[in-house]
Backbone as ProteinMPNN parsed JSONL, in Angstrom:
{"seq_chain_A": "MKNKIHPVASIVATLCIASFFTMTVFVELFGSHEAIATVKSLIVMPGLFILIPALAITGGTGFARAKTRKGRLIDSKLKRMPFIAANGLLVLLPCAIFLNQWASSGLYDTRFYTVQVVELLAGAINLTLMSMNMRDGLVMTGKLRRKKLKTSPK", "coords_chain_A": {"N_chain_A": [[94.39, 121.259, 138.598], [95.143, 119.333, 136.918], [92.5, 118.218, 136.67], [91.278, 119.687, 134.872], [93.265, 119.979, 132.987], [93.564, 117.208, 132.075], [91.295, 116.402, 130.49], [90.897, 118.195, 128.282], [93.333, 117.449, 126.896], [92.838, 115.044, 126.652], [90.732, 115.209, 124.882], [92.054, 116.759, 122.674], [94.487, 115.125, 121.513], [92.298, 112.529, 120.786], [90.819, 114.014, 119.142], [93.253, 114.61, 116.948], [93.766, 111.889, 116.193], [91.3, 110.653, 115.376], [90.985, 112.848, 113.213], [93.407, 112.482, 111.347], [92.946, 109.555, 110.775], [90.346, 110.648, 109.378], [90.802, 111.879, 107.459], [92.622, 110.462, 106.068], [91.182, 108.405, 104.755], [89.924, 109.437, 103.462], [91.064, 111.147, 101.129], [92.471, 108.643, 100.417], [90.29, 107.254, 98.755], [89.15, 109.368, 97.202], [91.291, 111.267, 96.616], [94.36, 112.507, 94.485], [97.899, 110.91, 93.903], [99.651, 113.116, 94.249], [98.055, 114.632, 96.722], [97.503, 112.497, 98.628], [100.198, 112.372, 99.362], [100.594, 115.104, 100.653], [98.874, 114.972, 102.659], [100.08, 112.503, 104.449], [101.944, 113.862, 104.727], [101.362, 116.201, 106.536], [100.035, 114.722, 108.664], [102.502, 113.572, 109.644], [103.943, 116.135, 110.553], [102.516, 119.021, 111.18], [101.185, 117.425, 112.632], [101.778, 114.764, 114.33], [103.257, 116.083, 116.081], [101.694, 117.549, 117.584], [99.836, 115.484, 118.779], [101.378, 113.694, 119.813], [102.447, 114.718, 122.418], [99.727, 115.552, 123.685], [99.006, 113.107, 123.647], [101.081, 112.363, 126.27], [100.395, 114.047, 127.838], [97.955, 113.017, 128.786], [97.95, 110.821, 129.26], [99.964, 110.919, 131.407], [98.732, 112.863, 133.214], [96.028, 111.375, 133.479], [97.049, 109.058, 135.228], [98.256, 110.533, 137.266], [95.347, 110.97, 138.403], [94.097, 109.191, 138.839], [95.399, 107.669, 140.921], [94.034, 108.282, 143.355], [91.767, 107.092, 143.176], [89.351, 104.259, 142.888], [88.478, 101.515, 141.765], [86.006, 99.768, 139.458], [85.463, 101.401, 136.792], [88.042, 102.631, 136.873], [89.936, 100.874, 136.756], [89.242, 99.345, 134.667], [90.139, 102.092, 132.722], [92.853, 102.442, 133.298], [93.514, 99.591, 132.396], [93.382, 99.931, 129.787], [94.635, 101.706, 129.011], [98.509, 101.12, 128.442], [97.941, 99.49, 126.107], [96.962, 101.264, 124.466], [98.491, 103.17, 124.595], [101.163, 101.354, 123.652], [99.918, 100.677, 121.227], [100.35, 103.091, 120.155], [102.547, 103.759, 119.891], [104.04, 101.458, 118.847], [103.043, 100.808, 116.572], [101.248, 102.826, 115.569], [102.884, 105.437, 115.056], [105.541, 104.333, 113.696], [104.199, 103.34, 111.407], [103.112, 106.265, 110.196], [105.618, 107.596, 110.021], [106.881, 105.875, 107.908], [104.952, 105.918, 105.611], [104.715, 108.67, 104.889], [107.439, 108.907, 104.429], [107.182, 107.407, 102.013], [105.165, 107.863, 100.469], [106.153, 110.583, 99.668], [107.959, 109.81, 98.254], [106.673, 108.989, 96.387], [106.297, 106.453, 96.003], [103.99, 104.171, 95.761], [103.073, 101.271, 96.542], [102.769, 97.592, 96.825], [103.441, 97.399, 99.307], [103.161, 99.576, 100.561], [99.939, 100.285, 100.541], [99.837, 97.707, 102.36], [100.724, 98.591, 104.498], [99.227, 101.215, 105.384], [96.765, 100.23, 105.562], [97.274, 98.56, 107.843], [97.463, 101.074, 109.346], [95.912, 102.087, 109.311], [93.823, 100.346, 110.991], [94.9, 99.913, 113.181], [94.482, 102.821, 113.91], [92.204, 102.535, 114.228], [91.351, 101.18, 116.389], [92.663, 102.139, 118.283], [91.245, 104.548, 118.686], [88.641, 103.274, 119.306], [89.378, 102.382, 121.731], [90.319, 105.082, 122.801], [87.677, 106.039, 123.088], [86.089, 104.79, 124.947], [87.641, 105.163, 126.827], [87.178, 107.745, 127.252], [84.714, 107.899, 127.991], [84.057, 106.316, 129.79], [85.782, 108.105, 131.741], [83.721, 110.228, 132.005], [81.605, 109.116, 132.979], [82.747, 108.498, 135.638], [83.137, 110.929, 136.264], [80.561, 111.707, 136.624], [79.678, 113.345, 134.728], [78.2, 111.752, 132.964], [75.842, 109.401, 132.408], [75.311, 106.06, 133.207], [73.696, 103.781, 131.58], [71.902, 101.417, 132.782], [71.174, 98.192, 133.454], [68.286, 96.383, 132.127], [66.563, 94.032, 134.335], [65.303, 90.787, 134.051], [62.178, 90.265, 135.758], [61.829, 88.17, 138.673]], "CA_chain_A": [[94.692, 121.855, 137.555], [95.232, 118.381, 136.538], [91.497, 118.009, 136.38], [91.013, 120.662, 133.831], [94.506, 119.23, 131.988], [93.496, 115.759, 131.285], [89.945, 116.67, 129.511], [91.646, 118.468, 127.315], [94.43, 116.812, 126.312], [92.421, 113.397, 125.692], [90.147, 115.555, 123.528], [92.894, 117.079, 121.278], [94.395, 113.414, 121.175], [91.186, 111.782, 120.452], [90.61, 114.579, 117.417], [93.863, 113.957, 116.272], [93.649, 110.272, 115.822], [90.36, 110.965, 114.198], [91.225, 113.39, 111.969], [94.112, 111.647, 110.853], [91.792, 108.43, 110.267], [89.1, 110.593, 108.104], [91.711, 112.305, 105.865], [93.478, 109.268, 105.351], [90.308, 107.566, 104.202], [89.179, 110.158, 102.307], [92.694, 111.495, 100.241], [92.918, 107.225, 99.689], [89.141, 107.398, 98.121], [88.996, 110.499, 96.258], [92.579, 112.121, 95.973], [95.462, 112.404, 94.159], [98.874, 110.917, 94.531], [99.935, 114.494, 95.449], [96.795, 114.729, 97.77], [97.742, 111.691, 99.338], [101.479, 112.664, 99.975], [100.337, 116.188, 101.546], [98.323, 114.52, 103.956], [100.894, 111.934, 105.238], [103.064, 114.822, 105.024], [100.805, 117.111, 107.437], [100.019, 114.342, 109.548], [103.823, 113.427, 110.648], [104.383, 117.412, 110.64], [102.769, 119.125, 112.621], [100.421, 116.228, 113.745], [102.565, 114.011, 115.127], [103.905, 117.368, 117.25], [100.569, 118.103, 118.269], [99.377, 114.499, 119.32], [102.674, 112.807, 121.143], [102.517, 115.92, 123.666], [98.879, 115.27, 124.064], [98.771, 111.587, 124.882], [101.483, 112.065, 127.068], [99.535, 115.095, 128.728], [96.736, 113.064, 128.682], [98.419, 109.41, 130.452], [100.515, 111.511, 133.125], [97.278, 113.496, 134.061], [95.05, 110.103, 133.924], [97.851, 108.024, 135.929], [97.967, 111.079, 138.571], [94.138, 111.351, 138.81], [94.041, 107.583, 139.22], [96.074, 107.468, 142.519], [93.133, 108.701, 144.496], [90.596, 106.723, 143.332], [89.48, 102.813, 143.09], [86.982, 100.469, 141.328], [85.897, 98.85, 138.151], [85.635, 102.185, 135.836], [89.493, 103.014, 136.736], [90.546, 99.584, 136.277], [89.577, 99.678, 132.898], [90.909, 102.605, 131.966], [93.977, 101.697, 133.312], [94.326, 98.234, 131.541], [93.392, 99.975, 128.625], [96.102, 102.918, 128.41], [99.147, 100.709, 127.908], [97.793, 98.841, 124.741], [96.979, 102.59, 123.586], [100.259, 103.853, 124.286], [101.982, 100.562, 122.831], [99.948, 100.769, 119.666], [100.403, 104.335, 119.373], [104.424, 103.896, 119.7], [105.035, 100.679, 117.97], [102.108, 100.642, 115.391], [100.774, 104.285, 114.538], [103.843, 106.11, 114.784], [106.276, 104.139, 112.667], [103.557, 103.682, 109.935], [103.026, 107.72, 110.016], [106.947, 108.081, 109.474], [106.979, 105.222, 106.86], [104.274, 106.234, 104.62], [105.208, 109.794, 104.844], [108.898, 109.021, 103.192], [107.185, 106.423, 101.136], [104.413, 108.985, 99.412], [106.688, 111.459, 99.477], [108.679, 109.467, 96.896], [106.186, 108.461, 95.012], [106.325, 104.86, 96.171], [102.636, 103.719, 96.12], [103.152, 100.072, 95.905], [101.687, 96.809, 97.594], [104.038, 97.895, 100.712], [102.539, 100.536, 100.948], [99.025, 99.952, 100.939], [99.781, 97.061, 103.253], [101.05, 99.514, 105.7], [98.253, 101.971, 105.173], [95.646, 98.869, 106.043], [97.594, 98.328, 109.027], [97.91, 102.08, 110.216], [93.906, 102.392, 109.823], [92.959, 99.462, 111.735], [95.553, 100.137, 114.379], [94.362, 103.85, 114.383], [90.84, 102.596, 114.442], [91.607, 100.423, 117.352], [93.277, 103.387, 119.549], [89.998, 105.545, 118.737], [87.7, 102.833, 120.105], [89.739, 102.367, 123.11], [90.661, 106.184, 123.964], [86.646, 106.498, 123.324], [85.923, 103.888, 125.706], [88.605, 105.73, 128.594], [86.369, 108.563, 127.263], [83.164, 107.283, 128.175], [84.288, 105.982, 131.275], [86.063, 109.316, 132.732], [82.567, 111.153, 132.005], [80.831, 108.602, 133.93], [82.992, 108.782, 136.94], [82.85, 112.338, 136.886], [79.093, 112.29, 136.85], [78.905, 113.806, 133.426], [77.03, 111.062, 131.671], [75.026, 108.341, 133.484], [75.71, 104.878, 132.7], [72.582, 102.829, 131.433], [71.279, 100.009, 133.598], [70.332, 97.159, 132.322], [66.996, 96.054, 133.096], [66.628, 92.68, 134.685], [63.933, 89.999, 134.208], [61.416, 89.774, 136.913], [61.784, 86.652, 139.168]], "C_chain_A": [[94.985, 120.375, 136.563], [93.995, 117.953, 135.63], [90.576, 118.814, 135.447], [91.83, 119.892, 132.417], [94.335, 118.362, 131.352], [92.261, 115.427, 130.632], [90.288, 116.948, 128.269], [92.657, 118.123, 126.663], [94.044, 115.468, 125.558], [91.622, 113.866, 124.496], [90.921, 115.879, 122.511], [93.657, 115.615, 120.69], [93.199, 112.581, 120.596], [91.058, 112.488, 118.686], [91.725, 114.43, 116.907], [94.132, 112.53, 115.475], [92.744, 110.488, 114.686], [90.363, 111.717, 113.053], [92.122, 112.637, 110.938], [93.369, 110.389, 110.062], [90.806, 109.119, 108.883], [89.897, 111.226, 107.159], [92.017, 111.603, 105.639], [92.707, 108.683, 104.389], [90.04, 108.125, 103.149], [89.943, 110.456, 101.369], [92.597, 109.647, 99.643], [91.522, 107.262, 98.552], [89.005, 108.201, 97.129], [90.054, 111.548, 95.455], [93.447, 111.443, 95.335], [96.858, 111.632, 94.414], [99.557, 111.99, 95.174], [99.007, 114.608, 96.714], [97.357, 114.069, 99.178], [99.327, 111.856, 100.176], [101.328, 114.203, 101.406], [99.611, 115.582, 102.805], [99.269, 113.957, 104.796], [102.005, 112.84, 105.454], [102.774, 115.64, 106.644], [100.444, 116.104, 109.051], [101.591, 113.808, 110.386], [104.192, 114.982, 110.9], [103.498, 118.348, 110.345], [101.834, 118.056, 113.25], [100.853, 115.434, 114.76], [102.797, 115.069, 116.843], [102.672, 117.557, 117.785], [99.808, 116.741, 119.354], [100.334, 114.14, 119.985], [102.303, 113.474, 122.246], [101.172, 115.602, 124.059], [98.714, 113.904, 124.479], [99.944, 111.396, 125.976], [101.002, 112.566, 128.298], [98.506, 114.303, 129.33], [97.276, 111.646, 129.853], [99.017, 110.0, 131.706], [99.162, 111.995, 133.707], [96.548, 112.477, 134.536], [95.738, 109.299, 135.319], [97.86, 109.066, 137.245], [96.438, 110.793, 138.983], [93.647, 110.224, 139.922], [94.57, 106.887, 140.142], [95.173, 107.605, 143.496], [91.812, 108.114, 144.308], [90.559, 105.059, 142.563], [88.076, 102.215, 142.444], [86.906, 100.268, 139.774], [86.275, 99.795, 136.929], [86.987, 102.245, 135.896], [90.365, 102.003, 136.262], [90.697, 99.393, 134.946], [90.043, 100.461, 131.894], [92.221, 102.262, 132.076], [94.828, 100.509, 132.498], [94.244, 98.607, 129.972], [94.902, 100.996, 127.91], [97.37, 102.283, 128.157], [98.937, 100.055, 126.453], [97.922, 100.172, 123.912], [98.224, 103.367, 123.433], [101.328, 102.746, 123.409], [101.536, 100.686, 121.343], [100.119, 101.853, 118.81], [102.486, 104.512, 118.806], [105.193, 102.934, 118.789], [104.569, 100.753, 116.825], [102.102, 101.826, 114.445], [101.796, 105.209, 114.178], [105.103, 105.934, 113.609], [105.536, 103.503, 110.987], [103.529, 105.229, 109.534], [104.15, 107.599, 109.083], [107.269, 107.361, 108.268], [106.026, 105.535, 105.451], [104.287, 107.585, 104.515], [106.056, 109.552, 103.713], [108.516, 108.332, 102.061], [106.104, 107.08, 99.858], [105.134, 109.999, 99.115], [107.752, 111.049, 98.21], [108.273, 108.896, 95.752], [105.779, 106.832, 94.758], [104.802, 104.286, 96.679], [102.067, 102.275, 95.747], [102.349, 99.062, 97.035], [102.184, 97.495, 98.911], [103.043, 98.931, 101.215], [101.143, 100.918, 101.454], [98.805, 98.829, 102.092], [99.68, 97.886, 104.849], [100.175, 100.418, 106.143], [97.113, 101.021, 105.387], [96.14, 98.889, 107.582], [97.593, 99.136, 109.911], [96.338, 102.268, 110.764], [93.515, 101.591, 110.721], [93.574, 99.665, 113.363], [94.67, 101.706, 114.87], [92.235, 103.673, 114.883], [90.43, 102.047, 115.938], [91.602, 101.314, 118.678], [91.565, 104.298, 119.715], [88.797, 105.11, 119.362], [87.965, 102.759, 121.36], [89.81, 103.832, 123.851], [88.749, 106.813, 123.685], [86.09, 106.045, 124.637], [86.457, 104.774, 126.905], [87.566, 107.196, 128.423], [85.278, 108.709, 128.33], [83.472, 107.091, 129.677], [84.376, 107.127, 132.531], [84.965, 110.124, 132.501], [81.528, 110.426, 133.04], [81.154, 108.494, 135.403], [82.999, 110.416, 137.266], [81.825, 112.685, 137.026], [78.468, 113.29, 135.253], [78.128, 113.152, 132.222], [76.632, 109.757, 133.021], [75.095, 107.137, 132.521], [73.958, 104.31, 132.808], [72.373, 101.875, 132.463], [70.676, 99.484, 133.053], [69.171, 96.539, 133.46], [66.993, 94.556, 133.305], [65.433, 92.288, 134.636], [63.406, 89.914, 135.692], [61.204, 88.341, 137.133], [60.651, 86.051, 139.671]], "O_chain_A": [[95.009, 120.57, 135.348], [94.052, 117.534, 134.474], [89.369, 118.62, 135.305], [91.376, 119.452, 131.36], [94.719, 118.317, 130.183], [92.09, 114.282, 130.215], [90.093, 116.22, 127.295], [92.798, 118.718, 125.595], [94.484, 114.942, 124.536], [91.646, 113.31, 123.398], [90.65, 115.407, 121.407], [93.397, 115.132, 119.588], [93.574, 111.841, 119.687], [91.135, 111.944, 117.584], [91.449, 113.855, 115.854], [94.623, 112.322, 114.365], [93.043, 110.529, 113.493], [89.831, 111.344, 112.007], [91.683, 112.23, 109.862], [93.282, 110.356, 108.834], [90.55, 108.555, 107.819], [89.611, 111.07, 105.972], [91.869, 111.562, 104.418], [93.192, 108.392, 103.296], [89.909, 107.588, 102.049], [89.502, 109.933, 100.345], [92.665, 109.462, 98.427], [91.872, 107.304, 97.373], [88.705, 107.696, 96.048], [89.955, 112.234, 94.437], [93.56, 110.218, 95.366], [97.041, 111.774, 95.623], [99.989, 111.95, 96.326], [99.597, 114.671, 97.792], [97.587, 114.589, 100.27], [99.531, 111.524, 101.343], [101.766, 114.261, 102.555], [99.99, 115.891, 103.934], [99.518, 114.56, 105.84], [102.9, 112.611, 106.268], [103.559, 115.707, 107.59], [100.542, 116.551, 110.194], [101.665, 113.712, 111.611], [105.053, 114.981, 111.78], [103.531, 118.688, 109.163], [101.841, 117.934, 114.474], [100.381, 115.411, 115.897], [102.599, 114.859, 118.04], [102.861, 117.846, 118.967], [99.339, 116.982, 120.467], [100.082, 114.317, 121.177], [101.789, 112.803, 123.141], [101.295, 115.196, 125.215], [98.306, 113.611, 125.603], [99.889, 110.352, 126.625], [101.034, 112.031, 129.406], [98.049, 114.737, 130.387], [96.969, 111.597, 131.044], [98.671, 109.672, 132.841], [98.632, 111.42, 134.658], [96.298, 112.407, 135.74], [95.049, 108.99, 136.291], [97.5, 108.556, 138.306], [96.355, 110.297, 140.106], [93.162, 110.223, 141.053], [94.357, 105.684, 140.298], [95.432, 107.068, 144.573], [90.846, 108.426, 145.005], [91.473, 104.66, 141.84], [86.91, 102.516, 142.698], [87.797, 100.65, 139.015], [87.109, 99.416, 136.106], [87.451, 101.865, 134.821], [91.336, 102.179, 135.526], [91.699, 99.297, 134.237], [90.322, 100.138, 130.739], [92.812, 101.804, 131.098], [95.998, 100.401, 132.133], [94.775, 97.952, 129.076], [95.675, 100.977, 126.952], [97.812, 102.999, 127.258], [99.876, 100.156, 125.665], [98.687, 100.307, 122.957], [98.754, 103.963, 122.495], [102.17, 103.187, 122.627], [102.324, 100.778, 120.401], [100.114, 101.934, 117.581], [103.199, 105.031, 117.947], [106.26, 103.103, 118.2], [105.359, 100.781, 115.882], [102.543, 101.992, 113.308], [101.711, 105.796, 113.099], [105.558, 106.815, 112.88], [106.083, 103.31, 109.901], [103.982, 105.446, 108.411], [104.05, 107.516, 107.859], [107.92, 108.0, 107.442], [106.5, 105.346, 104.331], [103.479, 107.79, 103.609], [105.813, 109.768, 102.526], [109.229, 108.438, 101.064], [106.211, 106.851, 98.654], [104.755, 110.519, 98.066], [108.225, 111.849, 97.402], [108.816, 108.494, 94.724], [105.237, 106.235, 93.829], [104.562, 104.019, 97.856], [101.101, 102.01, 95.031], [101.556, 99.474, 97.882], [101.366, 98.132, 99.575], [102.309, 98.9, 102.203], [100.971, 101.628, 102.444], [97.775, 98.894, 102.762], [98.941, 97.806, 105.83], [100.193, 100.579, 107.364], [96.163, 101.787, 105.227], [95.351, 99.239, 108.46], [97.669, 98.782, 111.087], [95.795, 102.462, 111.852], [92.686, 102.106, 111.472], [92.936, 99.596, 114.413], [94.244, 101.793, 116.021], [91.429, 104.36, 115.511], [89.415, 102.398, 116.541], [90.898, 101.271, 119.687], [90.974, 104.536, 120.769], [87.98, 105.88, 119.868], [87.093, 102.989, 122.198], [89.522, 103.988, 125.038], [88.504, 107.957, 124.066], [85.638, 106.891, 125.408], [85.722, 105.052, 127.854], [87.194, 107.718, 129.474], [85.137, 109.509, 129.255], [83.036, 107.814, 130.574], [83.738, 107.253, 133.576], [85.302, 111.216, 132.958], [80.773, 111.056, 133.78], [80.298, 108.415, 136.284], [82.877, 110.936, 138.375], [81.639, 113.811, 137.488], [77.361, 113.698, 134.903], [77.668, 113.57, 131.16], [77.104, 109.471, 134.121], [74.964, 107.213, 131.299], [73.212, 104.398, 133.784], [73.455, 101.815, 133.048], [69.784, 99.828, 132.279], [69.089, 96.332, 134.67], [67.444, 93.856, 132.399], [64.487, 92.988, 134.998], [64.101, 89.555, 136.642], [60.702, 87.51, 136.376], [60.686, 84.875, 140.035]]}, "name": "protein", "num_of_chains": 1, "seq": "MKNKIHPVASIVATLCIASFFTMTVFVELFGSHEAIATVKSLIVMPGLFILIPALAITGGTGFARAKTRKGRLIDSKLKRMPFIAANGLLVLLPCAIFLNQWASSGLYDTRFYTVQVVELLAGAINLTLMSMNMRDGLVMTGKLRRKKLKTSPK"}
């Protein structure tokens, strides 16, 4: 069962973060302050209530699946996970909550945009790390072939 739940939860989590990132960039570039407030509100509710369980399920099932595996790919995935979790809990979650509060109050000042930049950078980092974990997982399951590096003839 965890072999089916893990990939679904990881896809849901990655799509959540990707959609939060995309919506934020789009609304910041082209939207009004009201649109920004709406997006920030939707990211917090229902967004975080979808994302957080998806990340927890991904992590839990991933660690459970990793117990029976060894190798460079699994080691890489296990090293990335604490950073993804810490970045999410210590940076992305507080940023989302503060930005939602400030946007709903109409406080679009330097502090708002500074935190917005931090959130976008942290989101991009997590998307990159999560994509790397997905790639390694697909390689481990045989659903993706790793390109072999060409070596120069001796």
